[in-house]
Amino acid sequence: MNKVAVYIGTTNGPVRIEQITNEPAPLTEVFKGRDITALSPISESYENFVRPSRPVERAFGPFTHPSFRMDLSDDIKSGESWRLAVFVAHGLSRSSRLARLDENADHVIWLTGRVNADFEVDAVGHIEEKLCASKPLFDELEEQGIHPSIFIPQADGYTEPVPAKIKSVNNVFSVLDDLDIPHNPIGPQEIVMPDRQPVVTVVQEPRRFSMGTVVLLGGILALSGFGVWAGFSINFQSWVRALQLGSEQAHDPVPAPDTQNKNEPIEPKLKNEVTPQLPVIVIYERRAPDGSTCADVQFGGISPQLTEIGNDINGAANLSASSNFCGLKVVYMSGERSGPHTGRLEVLSGRYVGQQGRLQEVRFEDTGELVLDLPRAMVEPFHYQLTLESLAGASASLTHQIHHGK
């Protein structure tokens, strides 16, 4: 198996991708060498580039762990011309062919280019400056008898006389094929977005939809304007969930959301109990049972009481002033959408106990959960955003904040 060393072409000189590791860590980050201080802003851009539904995941995923660590020989301060090299390096790493710094490389590649959502290689400019800045590397390799492959965007229209080893490409597959890097099938069937109109299917026992239920759901769909899948509000999703809970009593009316007893502790209706048709995000307050404290819940193994926060909460702020409020539980349900899903929490302000970064993720097929312990004394409201994504794109999203009263 031949090992390939990968260099990113920049105007400040070549930057080698020394290592990429898939890790069970809370964040995806970029480092210089084996340092422990992440490089910014490239870490944030890299995290976006490798998350589910983005090019790396679609071409080479799914991956074992939710996060990556990438080690570079030097910092990259700006621009996105690193994308093509990083994309190819992920493919090589997936096949165990990316040459680390301590390994001898059978081949060397130098790349610059921006990869978009359609796997096209966009122009980045400054090709001549980047090639000139890398001349010492090229000369050193030539002395060693190594002839690197150089890939630049065809869209840059670079017409200067260049050696035959420089290849102009307009999509990533030209590079993958040239280097014999395997990847997932990518074609029209892979990039089709989710259906823009959810389809209601009446099924046999044990899930029975009464005619009144179907008519009510049809009315909700009409009022919602048949919105784009990713744009459905959490209120609509909760209505669908309520309808399906009610459908198991085929002739019982479905209660309106505001008639539910929000003080009654309830357990989440998980995948093996109820199968919602649409992806759903449900938030619960975690409270200490009578005679217990939050310390007992957070550190003593006492099971909390779960109270579902209301149905229409997108953008809302909830007051949790009582002393037995310990935190939150988020339940992601994929519904009838098959395939890998990612539930993501992004902290916009405030902190939860043990927080290591502003992003936290959970990967799942059917149901995923995140449990958050919140501090008793909040300096500022805990403001956060939740998203539920599949490989085909975002399926559900909401923002919410919670704080203690005075």
Tab-separated table of C-alpha atoms in Angstrom:
chain	number	residue	atom	x	y	z
A	1	MET	CA	0.000	0.000	0.000
A	2	ASN	CA	1.611	3.229	-1.135
A	3	LYS	CA	1.750	6.161	1.256
A	4	VAL	CA	1.076	9.684	-0.002
A	5	ALA	CA	2.337	12.932	1.547
A	6	VAL	CA	-0.095	15.834	1.113
A	7	TYR	CA	0.890	19.510	0.940
A	8	ILE	CA	-1.453	22.498	0.888
A	9	GLY	CA	-0.248	25.205	-1.496
A	10	THR	CA	-0.389	28.665	0.136
A	11	THR	CA	1.159	32.040	-0.664
A	12	ASN	CA	3.305	31.656	2.480
A	13	GLY	CA	4.724	28.337	1.379
A	14	PRO	CA	3.632	24.693	1.474
A	15	VAL	CA	1.844	23.367	4.566
A	16	ARG	CA	1.956	19.615	5.089
A	17	ILE	CA	-1.023	17.691	6.455
A	18	GLU	CA	0.876	15.595	8.976
A	19	GLN	CA	-1.972	13.555	10.395
A	20	ILE	CA	-5.766	13.221	10.513
A	21	THR	CA	-7.372	11.224	13.311
A	22	ASN	CA	-11.035	10.403	13.909
A	23	GLU	CA	-11.614	10.931	17.640
A	24	PRO	CA	-14.412	10.569	20.233
A	25	ALA	CA	-13.880	14.220	21.198
A	26	PRO	CA	-16.380	17.070	21.665
A	27	LEU	CA	-14.787	19.281	19.009
A	28	THR	CA	-13.201	19.025	15.577
A	29	GLU	CA	-9.992	21.086	15.615
A	30	VAL	CA	-6.761	21.879	13.757
A	31	PHE	CA	-3.351	22.022	15.443
A	32	LYS	CA	0.198	22.906	14.532
A	33	GLY	CA	2.102	19.677	14.976
A	34	ARG	CA	1.142	17.892	18.168
A	35	ASP	CA	0.301	21.071	20.062
A	36	ILE	CA	-2.742	21.199	22.351
A	37	THR	CA	-3.847	24.746	21.453
A	38	ALA	CA	-6.202	24.720	18.484
A	39	LEU	CA	-5.576	27.030	15.541
A	40	SER	CA	-8.210	29.643	14.784
A	41	PRO	CA	-10.101	30.458	12.585
A	42	ILE	CA	-9.284	27.390	10.496
A	43	SER	CA	-10.599	25.027	13.200
A	44	GLU	CA	-14.096	26.491	12.894
A	45	SER	CA	-14.025	26.283	9.078
A	46	TYR	CA	-12.661	22.727	9.184
A	47	GLU	CA	-15.397	21.631	11.612
A	48	ASN	CA	-17.999	22.907	9.159
A	49	PHE	CA	-16.271	21.160	6.235
A	50	VAL	CA	-16.333	17.681	7.812
A	51	ARG	CA	-19.703	17.677	9.580
A	52	PRO	CA	-22.525	15.406	8.302
A	53	SER	CA	-24.027	16.364	4.910
A	54	ARG	CA	-20.805	18.180	3.952
A	55	PRO	CA	-18.428	16.881	1.219
A	56	VAL	CA	-16.041	14.845	3.405
A	57	GLU	CA	-18.818	12.918	5.173
A	58	ARG	CA	-20.744	12.315	1.968
A	59	ALA	CA	-17.715	11.043	0.079
A	60	PHE	CA	-15.971	8.984	2.770
A	61	GLY	CA	-18.373	8.572	5.712
A	62	PRO	CA	-19.961	7.568	7.915
A	63	PHE	CA	-17.127	7.697	10.424
A	64	THR	CA	-16.714	5.869	13.714
A	65	HIS	CA	-16.455	9.008	15.868
A	66	PRO	CA	-18.053	12.466	15.562
A	67	SER	CA	-14.898	14.594	15.553
A	68	PHE	CA	-11.496	14.926	13.911
A	69	ARG	CA	-8.068	16.233	14.820
A	70	MET	CA	-5.895	17.499	11.964
A	71	ASP	CA	-2.208	18.272	12.498
A	72	LEU	CA	-0.500	20.722	10.123
A	73	SER	CA	3.129	21.689	9.746
A	74	ASP	CA	2.199	25.376	9.961
A	75	ASP	CA	-0.761	27.672	10.578
A	76	ILE	CA	-3.144	28.843	7.842
A	77	LYS	CA	-4.544	32.232	8.747
A	78	SER	CA	-7.107	32.891	6.016
A	79	GLY	CA	-8.809	31.652	2.882
A	80	GLU	CA	-10.345	28.312	1.942
A	81	SER	CA	-7.887	27.075	-0.681
A	82	TRP	CA	-6.954	24.309	1.783
A	83	ARG	CA	-10.230	22.479	1.132
A	84	LEU	CA	-9.094	20.399	-1.867
A	85	ALA	CA	-5.969	19.130	-0.096
A	86	VAL	CA	-7.897	18.369	3.107
A	87	PHE	CA	-10.649	16.586	1.179
A	88	VAL	CA	-8.122	14.358	-0.613
A	89	ALA	CA	-6.188	13.782	2.629
A	90	HIS	CA	-9.375	12.498	4.279
A	91	GLY	CA	-9.807	10.004	1.467
A	92	LEU	CA	-6.215	8.853	1.848
A	93	SER	CA	-6.549	8.661	5.633
A	94	ARG	CA	-9.730	6.602	5.285
A	95	SER	CA	-7.698	4.097	3.235
A	96	SER	CA	-4.722	4.274	5.645
A	97	ARG	CA	-2.596	5.825	2.896
A	98	LEU	CA	-1.950	9.306	4.297
A	99	ALA	CA	1.770	9.505	5.064
A	100	ARG	CA	2.406	10.849	8.546
A	101	LEU	CA	5.449	12.922	9.364
A	102	ASP	CA	7.307	9.868	10.681
A	103	GLU	CA	6.561	7.750	7.589
A	104	ASN	CA	8.333	7.527	4.247
A	105	ALA	CA	6.098	8.691	1.399
A	106	ASP	CA	5.932	6.784	-1.860
A	107	HIS	CA	4.347	9.782	-3.558
A	108	VAL	CA	3.928	13.517	-2.880
A	109	ILE	CA	0.992	15.691	-3.930
A	110	TRP	CA	0.559	19.475	-3.766
A	111	LEU	CA	-2.931	20.938	-4.048
A	112	THR	CA	-4.807	24.214	-3.885
A	113	GLY	CA	-8.503	24.738	-4.522
A	114	ARG	CA	-11.857	25.350	-2.940
A	115	VAL	CA	-14.379	22.456	-2.856
A	116	ASN	CA	-18.087	23.326	-2.983
A	117	ALA	CA	-21.224	21.322	-2.120
A	118	ASP	CA	-21.351	19.825	-5.636
A	119	PHE	CA	-17.766	18.509	-5.347
A	120	GLU	CA	-16.561	21.094	-7.858
A	121	VAL	CA	-13.133	22.703	-7.472
A	122	ASP	CA	-13.578	26.474	-7.497
A	123	ALA	CA	-10.963	29.080	-8.329
A	124	VAL	CA	-8.791	30.459	-5.535
A	125	GLY	CA	-6.329	32.760	-7.335
A	126	HIS	CA	-2.650	33.504	-6.646
A	127	ILE	CA	-1.536	30.278	-8.332
A	128	GLU	CA	1.794	31.658	-9.489
A	129	GLU	CA	2.621	33.060	-6.037
A	130	LYS	CA	1.803	29.740	-4.400
A	131	LEU	CA	3.951	27.787	-6.844
A	132	CYS	CA	6.860	30.200	-6.352
A	133	ALA	CA	6.520	29.977	-2.549
A	134	SER	CA	6.791	26.184	-2.818
A	135	LYS	CA	9.824	26.155	-5.141
A	136	PRO	CA	12.273	25.187	-2.334
A	137	LEU	CA	10.131	22.123	-1.599
A	138	PHE	CA	9.953	21.187	-5.272
A	139	ASP	CA	13.722	21.554	-5.647
A	140	GLU	CA	14.341	19.385	-2.572
A	141	LEU	CA	12.031	16.674	-3.868
A	142	GLU	CA	13.669	16.754	-7.290
A	143	GLU	CA	17.062	16.195	-5.680
A	144	GLN	CA	15.600	13.124	-3.971
A	145	GLY	CA	14.246	11.848	-7.276
A	146	ILE	CA	10.641	12.469	-6.216
A	147	HIS	CA	8.297	13.966	-8.790
A	148	PRO	CA	5.264	15.447	-7.014
A	149	SER	CA	1.796	15.678	-8.553
A	150	ILE	CA	0.423	19.218	-8.522
A	151	PHE	CA	-3.333	19.919	-8.732
A	152	ILE	CA	-4.764	23.393	-9.354
A	153	PRO	CA	-8.323	24.582	-10.156
A	154	GLN	CA	-9.160	24.641	-13.830
A	155	ALA	CA	-11.387	27.634	-13.069
A	156	ASP	CA	-8.305	29.734	-12.288
A	157	GLY	CA	-7.360	29.625	-15.969
A	158	TYR	CA	-3.648	29.485	-15.207
A	159	THR	CA	-1.987	29.631	-18.637
A	160	GLU	CA	1.668	30.178	-17.819
A	161	PRO	CA	4.043	27.532	-19.194
A	162	VAL	CA	4.067	24.778	-16.596
A	163	PRO	CA	5.573	21.303	-16.341
A	164	ALA	CA	3.389	18.380	-17.359
A	165	LYS	CA	3.148	17.331	-13.717
A	166	ILE	CA	0.688	20.186	-13.017
A	167	LYS	CA	-2.914	19.118	-13.577
A	168	SER	CA	-5.887	21.464	-13.818
A	169	VAL	CA	-9.061	19.936	-12.369
A	170	ASN	CA	-12.667	21.051	-12.154
A	171	ASN	CA	-13.971	18.456	-9.673
A	172	VAL	CA	-12.618	16.324	-6.863
A	173	PHE	CA	-13.197	13.049	-8.685
A	174	SER	CA	-10.433	13.843	-11.153
A	175	VAL	CA	-8.002	13.827	-8.229
A	176	LEU	CA	-9.512	10.783	-6.519
A	177	ASP	CA	-9.379	8.777	-9.741
A	178	ASP	CA	-5.826	9.890	-10.468
A	179	LEU	CA	-4.687	8.703	-7.038
A	180	ASP	CA	-6.942	5.630	-6.967
A	181	ILE	CA	-8.749	6.761	-3.796
A	182	PRO	CA	-12.044	4.899	-3.112
A	183	HIS	CA	-15.151	6.898	-2.202
A	184	ASN	CA	-18.894	6.517	-1.741
A	185	PRO	CA	-21.030	6.561	-4.900
A	186	ILE	CA	-21.840	10.174	-5.645
A	187	GLY	CA	-24.520	10.964	-8.184
A	188	PRO	CA	-28.012	12.359	-8.624
A	189	GLN	CA	-29.459	9.716	-6.305
A	190	GLU	CA	-27.065	10.765	-3.534
A	191	ILE	CA	-27.598	14.498	-3.616
A	192	VAL	CA	-31.405	14.567	-3.826
A	193	MET	CA	-32.748	16.741	-1.022
A	194	PRO	CA	-35.477	15.471	1.342
A	195	ASP	CA	-39.043	15.483	0.042
A	196	ARG	CA	-40.455	18.967	0.250
A	197	GLN	CA	-43.888	17.641	1.310
A	198	PRO	CA	-44.146	14.975	4.016
A	199	VAL	CA	-46.486	12.164	3.031
A	200	VAL	CA	-49.034	10.885	5.545
A	201	THR	CA	-49.520	7.115	5.200
A	202	VAL	CA	-52.349	5.286	6.961
A	203	VAL	CA	-50.930	1.977	8.167
A	204	GLN	CA	-52.342	-1.155	9.755
A	205	GLU	CA	-52.360	-2.052	13.437
A	206	PRO	CA	-50.972	-1.214	15.906
A	207	ARG	CA	-50.855	2.387	14.625
A	208	ARG	CA	-54.368	3.321	13.489
A	209	PHE	CA	-55.228	6.762	12.151
A	210	SER	CA	-58.880	7.761	12.457
A	211	MET	CA	-60.433	9.796	9.647
A	212	GLY	CA	-60.621	12.787	11.952
A	213	THR	CA	-56.904	12.519	12.664
A	214	VAL	CA	-56.044	12.396	8.957
A	215	VAL	CA	-58.294	15.385	8.209
A	216	LEU	CA	-56.725	17.364	11.069
A	217	LEU	CA	-53.198	16.577	9.891
A	218	GLY	CA	-54.160	17.586	6.344
A	219	GLY	CA	-55.446	20.900	7.667
A	220	ILE	CA	-52.197	21.540	9.516
A	221	LEU	CA	-50.213	20.784	6.360
A	222	ALA	CA	-52.335	23.233	4.382
A	223	LEU	CA	-51.895	25.970	6.979
A	224	SER	CA	-48.161	25.406	7.116
A	225	GLY	CA	-47.910	26.161	3.402
A	226	PHE	CA	-46.152	22.871	2.670
A	227	GLY	CA	-42.875	24.404	3.914
A	228	VAL	CA	-39.431	23.087	3.117
A	229	TRP	CA	-38.535	20.064	5.276
A	230	ALA	CA	-35.673	21.814	7.052
A	231	GLY	CA	-37.848	24.825	7.851
A	232	PHE	CA	-40.696	23.126	9.779
A	233	SER	CA	-41.170	24.721	13.192
A	234	ILE	CA	-40.838	22.669	16.362
A	235	ASN	CA	-44.503	23.479	17.036
A	236	PHE	CA	-45.589	21.614	13.892
A	237	GLN	CA	-43.303	18.697	14.673
A	238	SER	CA	-44.745	18.416	18.172
A	239	TRP	CA	-48.278	18.428	16.716
A	240	VAL	CA	-47.321	15.502	14.474
A	241	ARG	CA	-45.876	13.716	17.499
A	242	ALA	CA	-49.067	14.386	19.461
A	243	LEU	CA	-51.209	13.113	16.581
A	244	GLN	CA	-49.267	9.884	16.427
A	245	LEU	CA	-49.497	9.392	20.178
A	246	GLY	CA	-53.235	9.884	19.858
A	247	SER	CA	-53.512	7.559	16.857
A	248	GLU	CA	-52.961	4.532	19.084
A	249	GLN	CA	-56.391	5.296	20.568
A	250	ALA	CA	-57.989	5.446	17.129
A	251	HIS	CA	-61.204	7.201	18.167
A	252	ASP	CA	-59.915	9.395	20.987
A	253	PRO	CA	-59.593	13.126	20.212
A	254	VAL	CA	-56.087	14.604	20.274
A	255	PRO	CA	-55.743	17.178	23.082
A	256	ALA	CA	-54.577	20.652	22.186
A	257	PRO	CA	-50.991	21.408	23.258
A	258	ASP	CA	-52.015	24.014	25.822
A	259	THR	CA	-54.251	21.498	27.653
A	260	GLN	CA	-51.406	19.164	28.514
A	261	ASN	CA	-50.364	18.939	32.160
A	262	LYS	CA	-46.822	20.312	31.961
A	263	ASN	CA	-46.210	19.627	35.653
A	264	GLU	CA	-46.662	15.892	35.263
A	265	PRO	CA	-43.292	14.096	34.980
A	266	ILE	CA	-43.200	12.043	31.799
A	267	GLU	CA	-40.733	9.815	30.089
A	268	PRO	CA	-39.690	10.394	26.464
A	269	LYS	CA	-41.574	8.352	23.897
A	270	LEU	CA	-38.619	6.667	22.231
A	271	LYS	CA	-38.326	4.924	18.888
A	272	ASN	CA	-39.382	1.500	20.136
A	273	GLU	CA	-42.615	2.960	21.537
A	274	VAL	CA	-43.707	5.517	18.958
A	275	THR	CA	-42.386	6.143	15.461
A	276	PRO	CA	-42.957	9.753	14.384
A	277	GLN	CA	-43.094	10.313	10.636
A	278	LEU	CA	-41.034	13.503	10.834
A	279	PRO	CA	-37.794	14.152	12.754
A	280	VAL	CA	-38.587	15.546	16.193
A	281	ILE	CA	-36.585	17.342	18.868
A	282	VAL	CA	-38.098	17.142	22.364
A	283	ILE	CA	-36.707	19.027	25.391
A	284	TYR	CA	-37.305	18.008	28.995
A	285	GLU	CA	-36.527	19.768	32.260
A	286	ARG	CA	-34.680	17.496	34.673
A	287	ARG	CA	-35.786	18.060	38.270
A	288	ALA	CA	-34.835	16.444	41.550
A	289	PRO	CA	-37.606	14.253	43.034
A	290	ASP	CA	-39.146	15.242	46.364
A	291	GLY	CA	-36.685	14.676	49.193
A	292	SER	CA	-33.683	14.814	46.847
A	293	THR	CA	-31.378	17.551	45.592
A	294	CYS	CA	-29.714	18.272	42.267
A	295	ALA	CA	-26.466	17.024	43.768
A	296	ASP	CA	-28.175	13.657	44.279
A	297	VAL	CA	-29.249	13.684	40.619
A	298	GLN	CA	-25.984	14.928	39.141
A	299	PHE	CA	-23.573	12.960	41.318
A	300	GLY	CA	-25.565	10.437	43.384
A	301	GLY	CA	-27.263	8.406	40.687
A	302	ILE	CA	-30.814	9.497	41.594
A	303	SER	CA	-33.115	9.428	38.558
A	304	PRO	CA	-34.610	12.868	37.849
A	305	GLN	CA	-38.220	13.660	37.110
A	306	LEU	CA	-38.670	14.679	33.474
A	307	THR	CA	-41.122	17.402	32.516
A	308	GLU	CA	-41.564	18.215	28.851
A	309	ILE	CA	-41.149	21.880	28.016
A	310	GLY	CA	-44.120	23.177	25.998
A	311	ASN	CA	-44.809	22.627	22.333
A	312	ASP	CA	-44.210	26.096	20.923
A	313	ILE	CA	-40.759	26.965	22.261
A	314	ASN	CA	-38.714	27.992	19.231
A	315	GLY	CA	-37.019	31.236	20.245
A	316	ALA	CA	-38.719	31.223	23.649
A	317	ALA	CA	-37.227	31.835	27.099
A	318	ASN	CA	-38.335	29.639	29.995
A	319	LEU	CA	-38.088	30.546	33.670
A	320	SER	CA	-36.858	27.788	35.970
A	321	ALA	CA	-36.664	29.364	39.391
A	322	SER	CA	-37.331	26.381	41.666
A	323	SER	CA	-34.489	24.875	43.654
A	324	ASN	CA	-35.078	21.384	42.277
A	325	PHE	CA	-34.307	22.354	38.659
A	326	CYS	CA	-31.134	20.461	37.689
A	327	GLY	CA	-30.798	20.703	33.930
A	328	LEU	CA	-32.130	19.573	30.578
A	329	LYS	CA	-32.520	16.427	28.527
A	330	VAL	CA	-32.736	16.615	24.731
A	331	VAL	CA	-34.201	13.695	22.785
A	332	TYR	CA	-33.695	13.494	19.018
A	333	MET	CA	-35.992	11.143	17.080
A	334	SER	CA	-35.255	10.501	13.409
A	335	GLY	CA	-38.810	9.525	12.583
A	336	GLU	CA	-39.154	7.406	9.485
A	337	ARG	CA	-36.038	8.902	7.897
A	338	SER	CA	-33.547	6.036	7.648
A	339	GLY	CA	-29.755	6.361	7.746
A	340	PRO	CA	-27.242	8.060	10.044
A	341	HIS	CA	-28.401	11.200	11.862
A	342	THR	CA	-26.591	13.806	13.929
A	343	GLY	CA	-28.094	15.740	16.810
A	344	ARG	CA	-26.158	18.908	17.512
A	345	LEU	CA	-26.169	21.369	20.435
A	346	GLU	CA	-24.562	24.794	20.007
A	347	VAL	CA	-24.203	27.010	23.080
A	348	LEU	CA	-24.910	30.659	22.215
A	349	SER	CA	-24.469	32.060	25.726
A	350	GLY	CA	-24.013	30.738	29.239
A	351	ARG	CA	-22.479	27.394	30.144
A	352	TYR	CA	-23.497	23.967	31.334
A	353	VAL	CA	-21.591	21.907	33.890
A	354	GLY	CA	-18.519	20.242	32.408
A	355	GLN	CA	-18.753	22.134	29.105
A	356	GLN	CA	-15.605	21.739	27.003
A	357	GLY	CA	-16.661	23.686	23.922
A	358	ARG	CA	-19.633	25.420	22.371
A	359	LEU	CA	-20.559	22.392	20.203
A	360	GLN	CA	-21.697	18.926	21.264
A	361	GLU	CA	-22.937	16.161	18.981
A	362	VAL	CA	-24.558	12.747	19.164
A	363	ARG	CA	-24.671	10.297	16.243
A	364	PHE	CA	-27.551	7.840	16.002
A	365	GLU	CA	-29.768	5.801	13.702
A	366	ASP	CA	-33.146	6.036	15.459
A	367	THR	CA	-32.963	7.982	18.733
A	368	GLY	CA	-30.240	10.106	20.305
A	369	GLU	CA	-30.023	11.897	23.642
A	370	LEU	CA	-28.021	14.707	25.239
A	371	VAL	CA	-28.139	15.307	29.008
A	372	LEU	CA	-27.056	18.700	30.382
A	373	ASP	CA	-26.436	19.640	34.011
A	374	LEU	CA	-26.935	23.367	34.565
A	375	PRO	CA	-25.334	25.384	37.393
A	376	ARG	CA	-27.504	26.522	40.281
A	377	ALA	CA	-26.262	30.105	39.910
A	378	MET	CA	-26.447	31.304	36.302
A	379	VAL	CA	-24.392	34.388	35.485
A	380	GLU	CA	-26.344	34.732	32.242
A	381	PRO	CA	-29.222	32.812	30.630
A	382	PHE	CA	-28.337	29.493	29.039
A	383	HIS	CA	-29.108	30.175	25.359
A	384	TYR	CA	-28.657	27.348	22.898
A	385	GLN	CA	-29.552	26.050	19.452
A	386	LEU	CA	-30.495	22.467	18.574
A	387	THR	CA	-30.364	20.908	15.111
A	388	LEU	CA	-31.154	17.453	13.805
A	389	GLU	CA	-29.440	16.544	10.540
A	390	SER	CA	-29.310	13.593	8.192
A	391	LEU	CA	-26.845	12.984	5.362
A	392	ALA	CA	-29.326	14.679	3.042
A	393	GLY	CA	-29.426	17.948	5.023
A	394	ALA	CA	-30.953	19.672	8.047
A	395	SER	CA	-34.226	18.134	9.233
A	396	ALA	CA	-35.164	20.174	12.299
A	397	SER	CA	-33.840	23.178	14.209
A	398	LEU	CA	-34.824	25.356	17.155
A	399	THR	CA	-33.360	27.864	19.597
A	400	HIS	CA	-34.266	28.188	23.264
A	401	GLN	CA	-33.009	29.807	26.454
A	402	ILE	CA	-33.555	29.089	30.098
A	403	HIS	CA	-32.700	31.075	33.245
A	404	HIS	CA	-33.341	31.349	36.955
A	405	GLY	CA	-35.787	33.892	38.295
A	406	LYS	CA	-34.942	36.267	41.100
